C-alpha positions as a Python dict, from the first residue, in 0.01 Angstrom:
ca = {
    (1, 'M'): (0, 0, 0),
    (2, 'T'): (-218, -310, -33),
    (3, 'P'): (-79, -665, -2),
    (4, 'Q'): (-128, -710, -378),
    (5, 'Q'): (61, -389, -453),
    (6, 'I'): (344, -502, -225),
    (7, 'K'): (356, -836, -404),
    (8, 'T'): (364, -666, -744),
    (9, 'Q'): (642, -427, -639),
    (10, 'F'): (845, -709, -490),
    (11, 'G'): (815, -911, -811),
    (12, 'R'): (926, -608, -1011),
    (13, 'A'): (1235, -572, -791),
    (14, 'L'): (1332, -937, -843),
    (15, 'S'): (1291, -899, -1216),
    (16, 'Q'): (1511, -589, -1213),
    (17, 'I'): (1781, -773, -1018),
    (18, 'S'): (1774, -1063, -1266),
    (19, 'K'): (1828, -815, -1551),
    (20, 'G'): (2117, -645, -1373),
    (21, 'Q'): (1917, -327, -1317),
    (22, 'L'): (2056, -275, -969),
    (23, 'D'): (1977, 93, -915),
    (24, 'P'): (1606, 66, -1008),
    (25, 'A'): (1581, -255, -804),
    (26, 'E'): (1724, -82, -500),
    (27, 'V'): (1475, 204, -531),
    (28, 'T'): (1187, -44, -567),
    (29, 'L'): (1294, -247, -265),
    (30, 'K'): (1352, 54, -42),
    (31, 'S'): (1002, 174, -124),
    (32, 'L'): (879, -150, 37),
    (33, 'L'): (1064, -110, 368),
    (34, 'L'): (800, 108, 532),
    (35, 'P'): (483, -77, 417),
    (36, 'T'): (639, -419, 501),
    (37, 'K'): (785, -292, 832),
    (38, 'G'): (1133, -392, 721),
    (39, 'A'): (1051, -743, 601),
    (40, 'P'): (1359, -969, 607),
    (41, 'E'): (1294, -1070, 246),
    (42, 'V'): (1338, -707, 139),
    (43, 'H'): (1665, -672, 330),
    (44, 'F'): (1789, -1002, 187),
    (45, 'H'): (1747, -883, -170),
    (46, 'L'): (1903, -549, -83),
    (47, 'S'): (2200, -757, 36),
    (48, 'R'): (2209, -928, -304),
    (49, 'I'): (2232, -588, -472),
    (50, 'A'): (2519, -485, -244),
    (51, 'E'): (2698, -813, -321),
    (52, 'A'): (2658, -761, -695),
    (53, 'R'): (2819, -418, -656),
    (54, 'G'): (3113, -565, -468),
    (55, 'D'): (3004, -399, -143),
    (56, 'T'): (3047, -675, 116),
    (57, 'K'): (3010, -436, 409),
    (58, 'G'): (2678, -316, 271),
    (59, 'Q'): (2579, -676, 214),
    (60, 'V'): (2636, -780, 576),
    (61, 'L'): (2453, -470, 700),
    (62, 'E'): (2139, -578, 513),
    (63, 'L'): (2181, -942, 615),
    (64, 'D'): (2208, -843, 982),
    (65, 'R'): (1885, -650, 950),
    (66, 'A'): (1715, -952, 795),
    (67, 'L'): (1854, -1188, 1060),
    (68, 'A'): (1724, -959, 1335),
    (69, 'K'): (1375, -1059, 1218),
    (70, 'K'): (1452, -1422, 1123),
    (71, 'P'): (1759, -1526, 1324),
    (72, 'Y'): (1742, -1894, 1226),
    (73, 'E'): (1653, -1866, 857),
    (74, 'K'): (1900, -2099, 683),
    (75, 'T'): (1926, -1905, 357),
    (76, 'L'): (2011, -1587, 548),
    (77, 'L'): (2261, -1764, 771),
    (78, 'K'): (2444, -1923, 477),
    (79, 'S'): (2466, -1590, 295),
    (80, 'A'): (2592, -1418, 609),
    (81, 'I'): (2855, -1688, 667),
    (82, 'E'): (2987, -1636, 314),
    (83, 'A'): (2990, -1258, 347),
    (84, 'Y'): (3153, -1244, 691),
    (85, 'S'): (3409, -1501, 575),
    (86, 'R'): (3517, -1257, 306),
    (87, 'L'): (3565, -991, 573),
    (88, 'E'): (3765, -1243, 783),
    (89, 'E'): (3547, -1183, 1089),
    (90, 'S'): (3602, -1535, 1220),
    (91, 'D'): (3420, -1498, 1554),
    (92, 'K'): (3111, -1378, 1372),
    (93, 'V'): (3135, -1664, 1121),
    (94, 'L'): (3167, -1926, 1393),
    (95, 'G'): (2868, -1781, 1577),
    (96, 'L'): (2663, -1798, 1258),
    (97, 'Y'): (2767, -2161, 1206),
    (98, 'D'): (2648, -2239, 1560),
    (99, 'R'): (2317, -2078, 1482),
    (100, 'L'): (2290, -2273, 1157),
    (101, 'I'): (2358, -2596, 1347),
    (102, 'S'): (2084, -2504, 1595),
    (103, 'A'): (1845, -2433, 1308),
    (104, 'D'): (1893, -2785, 1170),
    (105, 'P'): (2033, -3003, 1450),
    (106, 'K'): (1992, -3329, 1255),
    (107, 'S'): (2202, -3210, 961),
    (108, 'N'): (2569, -3305, 952),
    (109, 'Q'): (2666, -3063, 678),
    (110, 'P'): (2688, -2739, 882),
    (111, 'R'): (2898, -2921, 1144),
    (112, 'G'): (3137, -3041, 877),
    (113, 'E'): (3157, -2697, 719),
    (114, 'K'): (3234, -2539, 1054),
    (115, 'A'): (3515, -2790, 1106),
    (116, 'V'): (3665, -2708, 766),
    (117, 'Y'): (3646, -2338, 848),
    (118, 'L'): (3830, -2399, 1175),
    (119, 'Q'): (4099, -2584, 982),
    (120, 'H'): (4136, -2282, 753),
    (121, 'L'): (4193, -2073, 1066),
    (122, 'G'): (4460, -2315, 1185),
    (123, 'R'): (4246, -2425, 1481),
    (124, 'F'): (4299, -2794, 1410),
    (125, 'D'): (4219, -2931, 1757),
    (126, 'E'): (3874, -2770, 1760),
    (127, 'A'): (3810, -2896, 1408),
    (128, 'E'): (3917, -3248, 1501),
    (129, 'K'): (3676, -3258, 1795),
    (130, 'I'): (3384, -3180, 1563),
    (131, 'L'): (3497, -3424, 1296),
    (132, 'R'): (3541, -3708, 1544),
    (133, 'S'): (3187, -3649, 1665),
    (134, 'L'): (3073, -3670, 1303),
    (135, 'V'): (3256, -3999, 1259),
    (136, 'K'): (3041, -4138, 1540),
    (137, 'R'): (2725, -4000, 1382),
    (138, 'V'): (2797, -4119, 1025),
    (139, 'P'): (3080, -4375, 1043),
    (140, 'R'): (3041, -4481, 677),
    (141, 'N'): (3099, -4133, 534),
    (142, 'G'): (3448, -4148, 384),
    (143, 'E'): (3466, -3773, 326),
    (144, 'I'): (3476, -3705, 700),
    (145, 'Y'): (3786, -3922, 739),
    (146, 'R'): (3955, -3741, 450),
    (147, 'V'): (3882, -3396, 592),
    (148, 'L'): (3990, -3509, 938),
    (149, 'G'): (4318, -3643, 799),
    (150, 'S'): (4394, -3317, 617),
    (151, 'G'): (4426, -3132, 946),
    (152, 'R'): (4626, -3381, 1153),
    (153, 'K'): (4903, -3636, 1134),
    (154, 'M'): (4782, -3987, 1203),
    (155, 'P'): (4974, -4136, 1498),
    (156, 'K'): (5062, -4505, 1498),
    (157, 'G'): (4812, -4713, 1689),
    (158, 'D'): (4527, -4463, 1652),
    (159, 'P'): (4198, -4660, 1677),
    (160, 'L'): (4061, -4437, 1402),
    (161, 'L'): (4299, -4601, 1155),
    (162, 'E'): (4168, -4947, 1238),
    (163, 'Q'): (3815, -4816, 1189),
    (164, 'M'): (3912, -4680, 846),
    (165, 'L'): (4078, -5007, 742),
    (166, 'S'): (3772, -5203, 851),
    (167, 'L'): (3545, -4972, 653),
    (168, 'W'): (3766, -5014, 346),
    (169, 'K'): (3690, -5389, 351),
    (170, 'D'): (3316, -5324, 342),
    (171, 'D'): (3198, -5436, -4),
    (172, 'Q'): (2877, -5238, 36),
    (173, 'L'): (3051, -4903, 86),
    (174, 'P'): (2929, -4652, -179),
    (175, 'E'): (3193, -4564, -437),
    (176, 'M'): (3199, -4192, -355),
    (177, 'S'): (3259, -4272, 10),
    (178, 'R'): (3530, -4522, -86),
    (179, 'M'): (3698, -4261, -303),
    (180, 'H'): (3728, -4017, -11),
    (181, 'L'): (3833, -4296, 223),
    (182, 'G'): (4104, -4401, -21),
    (183, 'F'): (4262, -4055, -11),
    (184, 'A'): (4233, -4057, 370),
    (185, 'L'): (4402, -4396, 402),
    (186, 'A'): (4682, -4297, 164),
    (187, 'K'): (4752, -3992, 381),
    (188, 'A'): (4738, -4207, 697),
    (189, 'M'): (4982, -4462, 551),
    (190, 'E'): (5227, -4184, 474),
    (191, 'D'): (5184, -4043, 825),
    (192, 'I'): (5282, -4375, 984),
    (193, 'S'): (5565, -4428, 730),
    (194, 'A'): (5397, -4724, 560),
    (195, 'T'): (5496, -4578, 224),
    (196, 'E'): (5465, -4911, 42),
    (197, 'K'): (5088, -4898, 97),
    (198, 'V'): (5024, -4536, -3),
    (199, 'F'): (4971, -4598, -373),
    (200, 'V'): (4751, -4900, -307),
    (201, 'Y'): (4486, -4661, -181),
    (202, 'L'): (4576, -4370, -407),
    (203, 'N'): (4539, -4569, -726),
    (204, 'R'): (4195, -4693, -627),
    (205, 'A'): (4079, -4350, -507),
    (206, 'N'): (4192, -4179, -826),
    (207, 'A'): (4035, -4447, -1043),
    (208, 'L'): (3703, -4395, -867),
    (209, 'Q'): (3728, -4019, -909),
    (210, 'R'): (3812, -4069, -1277),
    (211, 'Q'): (3487, -4259, -1321),
    (212, 'Q'): (3294, -3967, -1173),
    (213, 'A'): (3478, -3699, -1374),
    (214, 'P'): (3628, -3835, -1700),
    (215, 'Y'): (3910, -3641, -1866),
    (216, 'D'): (3966, -3561, -2234),
    (217, 'P'): (4325, -3435, -2292),
    (218, 'A'): (4252, -3339, -2654),
    (219, 'E'): (3965, -3117, -2541),
    (220, 'R'): (4187, -2944, -2284),
    (221, 'E'): (4464, -2890, -2539),
    (222, 'A'): (4217, -2743, -2790),
    (223, 'E'): (4077, -2505, -2528),
    (224, 'W'): (4424, -2383, -2431),
    (225, 'R'): (4527, -2324, -2792),
    (226, 'A'): (4201, -2139, -2863),
    (227, 'Y'): (4271, -1900, -2574),
    (228, 'L'): (4623, -1837, -2707),
    (229, 'D'): (4496, -1775, -3059),
    (230, 'A'): (4229, -1532, -2936),
    (231, 'Q'): (4493, -1328, -2750),
    (232, 'E'): (4749, -1317, -3030),
    (233, 'S'): (4833, -954, -3100),
    (234, 'D'): (5108, -728, -3227),
    (235, 'D'): (5048, -489, -2938),
    (236, 'Y'): (5031, -575, -2566),
    (237, 'T'): (5070, -216, -2452),
    (238, 'T'): (4857, -164, -2145),
    (239, 'L'): (4536, 32, -2186),
    (240, 'G'): (4304, 181, -1925),
    (241, 'H'): (4393, 298, -1578),
    (242, 'D'): (4517, 142, -1255),
    (243, 'Q'): (4263, -42, -1044),
    (244, 'A'): (4250, -43, -664),
    (245, 'P'): (4330, -276, -506),
    (246, 'R'): (4612, -372, -739),
    (247, 'A'): (4625, -738, -842),
    (248, 'V'): (4929, -960, -808),
    (249, 'F'): (4854, -1286, -988),
    (250, 'V'): (5031, -1591, -846),
    (251, 'T'): (4997, -1887, -1075),
    (252, 'G'): (5146, -2229, -1127),
    (253, 'M'): (5040, -2590, -1133),
    (254, 'P'): (4838, -2708, -832),
    (255, 'R'): (5062, -2811, -542),
    (256, 'S'): (5360, -2628, -689),
    (257, 'G'): (5411, -2379, -406),
    (258, 'T'): (5170, -2103, -507),
    (259, 'T'): (5020, -2092, -157),
    (260, 'L'): (5364, -2042, -2),
    (261, 'V'): (5437, -1759, -245),
    (262, 'E'): (5097, -1600, -181),
    (263, 'Q'): (5145, -1611, 196),
    (264, 'I'): (5488, -1449, 174),
    (265, 'I'): (5347, -1157, -24),
    (266, 'A'): (5025, -1135, 181),
    (267, 'S'): (5225, -1103, 504),
    (268, 'H'): (5325, -756, 385),
    (269, 'S'): (5142, -473, 561),
    (270, 'Q'): (5008, -343, 230),
    (271, 'A'): (4896, -678, 89),
    (272, 'H'): (4609, -920, 137),
    (273, 'A'): (4567, -1284, 28),
    (274, 'G'): (4274, -1325, -208),
    (275, 'G'): (4316, -1698, -272),
    (276, 'E'): (4184, -1869, -582),
    (277, 'M'): (3926, -1615, -691),
    (278, 'G'): (3926, -1695, -1062),
    (279, 'H'): (3749, -1375, -1168),
    (280, 'A'): (3992, -1276, -1447),
    (281, 'L'): (3914, -1583, -1655),
    (282, 'K'): (3546, -1602, -1557),
    (283, 'Q'): (3485, -1240, -1649),
    (284, 'A'): (3675, -1286, -1974),
    (285, 'V'): (3444, -1574, -2067),
    (286, 'A'): (3135, -1381, -1954),
    (287, 'Q'): (3222, -1068, -2150),
    (288, 'F'): (3424, -1190, -2448),
    (289, 'G'): (3311, -1551, -2490),
    (290, 'P'): (3461, -1895, -2415),
    (291, 'A'): (3785, -2018, -2570),
    (292, 'Q'): (3678, -2109, -2924),
    (293, 'K'): (3437, -1814, -2948),
    (294, 'M'): (3637, -1548, -2767),
    (295, 'T'): (3652, -1204, -2925),
    (296, 'P'): (4013, -1152, -3040),
    (297, 'L'): (4216, -935, -2809),
    (298, 'A'): (4328, -721, -3102),
    (299, 'K'): (3965, -623, -3165),
    (300, 'L'): (3879, -527, -2807),
    (301, 'S'): (3842, -154, -2753),
    (302, 'E'): (3985, 27, -2455),
    (303, 'A'): (3629, 73, -2326),
    (304, 'K'): (3561, -301, -2333),
    (305, 'L'): (3890, -384, -2166),
    (306, 'S'): (3819, -122, -1899),
    (307, 'H'): (3476, -273, -1839),
    (308, 'W'): (3639, -614, -1791),
    (309, 'A'): (3902, -470, -1555),
    (310, 'E'): (3641, -284, -1351),
    (311, 'A'): (3424, -597, -1320),
    (312, 'Y'): (3727, -796, -1207),
    (313, 'T'): (3824, -536, -947),
    (314, 'R'): (3468, -502, -819),
    (315, 'L'): (3456, -878, -751),
    (316, 'V'): (3797, -868, -583),
    (317, 'R'): (3670, -595, -352),
    (318, 'R'): (3361, -802, -278),
    (319, 'D'): (3559, -1116, -199),
    (320, 'T'): (3830, -953, 10),
    (321, 'G'): (3678, -635, 150),
    (322, 'Q'): (3991, -451, 28),
    (323, 'T'): (3975, -120, -153),
    (324, 'E'): (4346, -33, -168),
    (325, 'G'): (4691, -185, -156),
    (326, 'V'): (4772, -522, -312),
    (327, 'V'): (4554, -833, -334),
    (328, 'T'): (4706, -1162, -444),
    (329, 'D'): (4501, -1375, -682),
    (330, 'K'): (4615, -1738, -674),
    (331, 'S'): (4394, -1869, -953),
    (332, 'I'): (4558, -2167, -1121),
    (333, 'Q'): (4402, -2108, -1465),
    (334, 'T'): (4509, -1742, -1489),
    (335, 'H'): (4781, -1832, -1739),
    (336, 'M'): (4500, -1879, -1993),
    (337, 'V'): (4445, -1499, -2002),
    (338, 'F'): (4789, -1348, -1950),
    (339, 'G'): (4740, -1141, -2267),
    (340, 'L'): (4419, -984, -2137),
    (341, 'I'): (4584, -908, -1805),
    (342, 'A'): (4883, -742, -1973),
    (343, 'R'): (4657, -535, -2196),
    (344, 'G'): (4375, -449, -1957),
    (345, 'L'): (4519, -429, -1603),
    (346, 'P'): (4799, -168, -1599),
    (347, 'G'): (4920, -215, -1242),
    (348, 'A'): (4889, -593, -1227),
    (349, 'R'): (5194, -814, -1171),
    (350, 'I'): (5225, -1180, -1274),
    (351, 'I'): (5428, -1427, -1070),
    (352, 'V'): (5475, -1781, -1200),
    (353, 'V'): (5580, -2058, -961),
    (354, 'H'): (5776, -2362, -1081),
    (355, 'R'): (5854, -2678, -885),
    (356, 'D'): (6028, -3005, -965),
    (357, 'P'): (5763, -3178, -1180),
    (358, 'R'): (5807, -3505, -990),
    (359, 'D'): (5719, -3342, -659),
    (360, 'T'): (5433, -3154, -823),
    (361, 'A'): (5294, -3471, -981),
    (362, 'L'): (5318, -3668, -658),
    (363, 'S'): (5138, -3398, -460),
    (364, 'I'): (4866, -3359, -724),
    (365, 'Y'): (4804, -3734, -734),
    (366, 'K'): (4788, -3759, -355),
    (367, 'N'): (4524, -3490, -315),
    (368, 'H'): (4153, -3488, -378),
    (369, 'F'): (4032, -3191, -579),
    (370, 'K'): (3672, -3079, -596),
    (371, 'L'): (3494, -3312, -833),
    (372, 'G'): (3510, -3184, -1190),
    (373, 'T'): (3816, -2962, -1137),
    (374, 'H'): (4167, -3065, -1241),
    (375, 'R'): (4032, -3378, -1410),
    (376, 'Y'): (4381, -3472, -1532),
    (377, 'A'): (4487, -3519, -1167),
    (378, 'T'): (4364, -3880, -1153),
    (379, 'D'): (4622, -4021, -1397),
    (380, 'L'): (5000, -3984, -1372),
    (381, 'A'): (5057, -3969, -1749),
    (382, 'D'): (4789, -3703, -1785),
    (383, 'I'): (4952, -3504, -1504),
    (384, 'A'): (5278, -3508, -1702),
    (385, 'D'): (5100, -3371, -2010),
    (386, 'A'): (4924, -3102, -1803),
    (387, 'I'): (5251, -2978, -1651),
    (388, 'K'): (5412, -2968, -1996),
    (389, 'M'): (5119, -2767, -2132),
    (390, 'F'): (5151, -2518, -1847),
    (391, 'R'): (5521, -2478, -1920),
    (392, 'R'): (5448, -2417, -2290),
    (393, 'S'): (5190, -2158, -2191),
    (394, 'V'): (5441, -1970, -1976),
    (395, 'E'): (5707, -1981, -2248),
    (396, 'H'): (5453, -1851, -2499),
    (397, 'W'): (5377, -1546, -2285),
    (398, 'K'): (5738, -1485, -2185),
    (399, 'Q'): (5811, -1421, -2552),
    (400, 'R'): (5528, -1167, -2575),
    (401, 'I'): (5520, -993, -2235),
    (402, 'P'): (5861, -1070, -2078),
    (403, 'D'): (5858, -759, -1862),
    (404, 'R'): (5528, -857, -1695),
    (405, 'I'): (5621, -1207, -1575),
    (406, 'H'): (5840, -1292, -1275),
    (407, 'E'): (5933, -1657, -1226),
    (408, 'V'): (6018, -1815, -893),
    (409, 'R'): (6141, -2167, -834),
    (410, 'Y'): (5993, -2332, -529),
    (411, 'D'): (6303, -2543, -468),
    (412, 'D'): (6523, -2233, -460),
    (413, 'L'): (6276, -2054, -232),
    (414, 'V'): (6275, -2327, 34),
    (415, 'S'): (6653, -2382, 7),
    (416, 'D'): (6750, -2015, 39),
    (417, 'P'): (6441, -1827, 157),
    (418, 'E'): (6546, -1469, 223),
    (419, 'P'): (6701, -1357, -109),
    (420, 'N'): (6430, -1535, -307),
    (421, 'A'): (6154, -1392, -89),
    (422, 'R'): (6304, -1043, -128),
    (423, 'A'): (6302, -1082, -507),
    (424, 'L'): (5944, -1206, -487),
    (425, 'V'): (5821, -910, -282),
    (426, 'D'): (6003, -671, -516),
    (427, 'A'): (5834, -837, -815),
    (428, 'A'): (5500, -772, -646),
    (429, 'G'): (5588, -400, -644),
    (430, 'L'): (5634, -379, -268),
    (431, 'D'): (5916, -276, -36),
    (432, 'W'): (6068, -549, 177),
    (433, 'E'): (5930, -620, 526),
    (434, 'E'): (6066, -882, 767),
    (435, 'A'): (5712, -1005, 829),
    (436, 'C'): (5717, -1162, 482),
    (437, 'L'): (5940, -1442, 616),
    (438, 'N'): (5715, -1495, 919),
    (439, 'F'): (5394, -1571, 730),
    (440, 'H'): (5340, -1888, 937),
    (441, 'N'): (5254, -1668, 1237),
    (442, 'S'): (4960, -1514, 1054),
    (443, 'K'): (4614, -1553, 1208),
    (444, 'S'): (4433, -1509, 878),
    (445, 'G'): (4240, -1789, 714),
    (446, 'V'): (4387, -2009, 441),
    (447, 'K'): (4161, -2139, 165),
    (448, 'T'): (4383, -2409, 21),
    (449, 'L'): (4475, -2776, 39),
    (450, 'S'): (4802, -2667, 202),
    (451, 'L'): (4630, -2618, 536),
    (452, 'M'): (4907, -2745, 761),
    (453, 'Q'): (5211, -2652, 551),
    (454, 'V'): (5141, -2278, 552),
    (455, 'R'): (5132, -2282, 933),
    (456, 'Q'): (5499, -2386, 934),
    (457, 'P'): (5819, -2189, 859),
    (458, 'I'): (5990, -2241, 524),
    (459, 'H'): (6213, -2547, 535),
    (460, 'A'): (6409, -2741, 271),
    (461, 'G'): (6252, -3068, 384),
    (462, 'R'): (5968, -2998, 145),
    (463, 'R'): (6195, -3086, -150),
    (464, 'E'): (6237, -3417, -333),
    (465, 'A'): (5955, -3601, -160),
    (466, 'W'): (5912, -3792, -487),
    (467, 'R'): (6223, -4003, -424),
    (468, 'K'): (6031, -4221, -175),
    (469, 'Y'): (5789, -4311, -454),
    (470, 'E'): (6014, -4331, -759),
    (471, 'R'): (5890, -4679, -852),
    (472, 'E'): (5523, -4583, -816),
    (473, 'L'): (5580, -4267, -1022),
    (474, 'A'): (5713, -4469, -1319),
    (475, 'P'): (5406, -4391, -1538),
    (476, 'F'): (5467, -4020, -1484),
    (477, 'I'): (5841, -4041, -1545),
    (478, 'E'): (5786, -4244, -1864),
    (479, 'A'): (5525, -3997, -1991),
    (480, 'W'): (5759, -3706, -1915),
    (481, 'G'): (6019, -3847, -2151),
    (482, 'D'): (6343, -3663, -2224),
    (483, 'E'): (6225, -3310, -2138),
    (484, 'P'): (6445, -3150, -1870),
    (485, 'W'): (6304, -3158, -1517),
    (486, 'D'): (6393, -2797, -1452),
}
């Protein structure tokens, strides 16, 4: 095969991949293995095909073959890190991060990403060592201080705090850096019990984030109502067949205890934590259209619902490496498509987590979310409206699919763990195991803001944190009005 023929075949394969023609693309690429002597580019695109099919093990096999030829190629390393992270092969992931750092020793990003990964593993001391070295390299980067603070409690008298306070006074500090620093300082003030200063930094940090990601409550309300209207039906009888692994959706407002609930279930020998995958809603939009243009549920055939369910399950397999048992899906926005889930995923269970709205609001406001997500989180009155909307959504679906929804109250769970955890595991369709109360001993990674909390046993001290900030939460309490708290 001539170089020109190889180039033509390779271009054909890329075109086939872009069109979703995975089988022809695989045949085309494999025909190039011999004439190119196993070129890493060919193996890389074979890995893309495996990923699209939900075959993470096949993906890493092809990536390893490509890396054998180009061990320091950054694109390959980043893809391999993502794939091996799904398989929870932490030693392999850390080794790949080290190689990525070696490939670009002047870049701070791979160092920071490795530190965050170590935090997810609960290896906070190792993460802190890396982050402190980054503080020395880029002392004006506020995001590093925020990430560092998320994995440790600031002790009184720590020189790092003085450094942060000094940086805060710098009028030339870029606004994005100041935003991150504001969240870091608020956390530090709470750590040292200077609660009167927490909202000084929080208010500024949230205002800066609001500038970067404005919020339109009317737009959000319209989107939610459009999803409800599209799923209105006289029949929510489940169609199709069971998917493996079986999904257990854990949903609630951010910071409401969904991570705790997920970890309790995922500590079961037949369950696995999937985290916030989001594929149910994303695939619904991809296949049936966005909110205002979504094909009505009543008009969806069994074949179309099955195609949606199969696509969802394929992506769950890709992201978790699981092909059987139970996988928890902790996607916050899942409540938008409860009707689709009830109709199209026969074995799926839905668990809704509720928490005292004042504690939920406080925790939301204190935390930085990825820019552009949870835009309401930067204003206390908007947080009140968002929680109310979520409650209305749950009530709407409880009237239509009451037998598919199990509700758990976070405050009850932390006050009296065992009976509530037993009910939770039963709702997930699993038999009780004592390990479900010992989730904090798990060595698995945690992809959540609740990095430190899920490494601790359940304790009632997590309740009523809002009382320390009742005055500062006045805008939320006023916006909440006369609606009951529970």
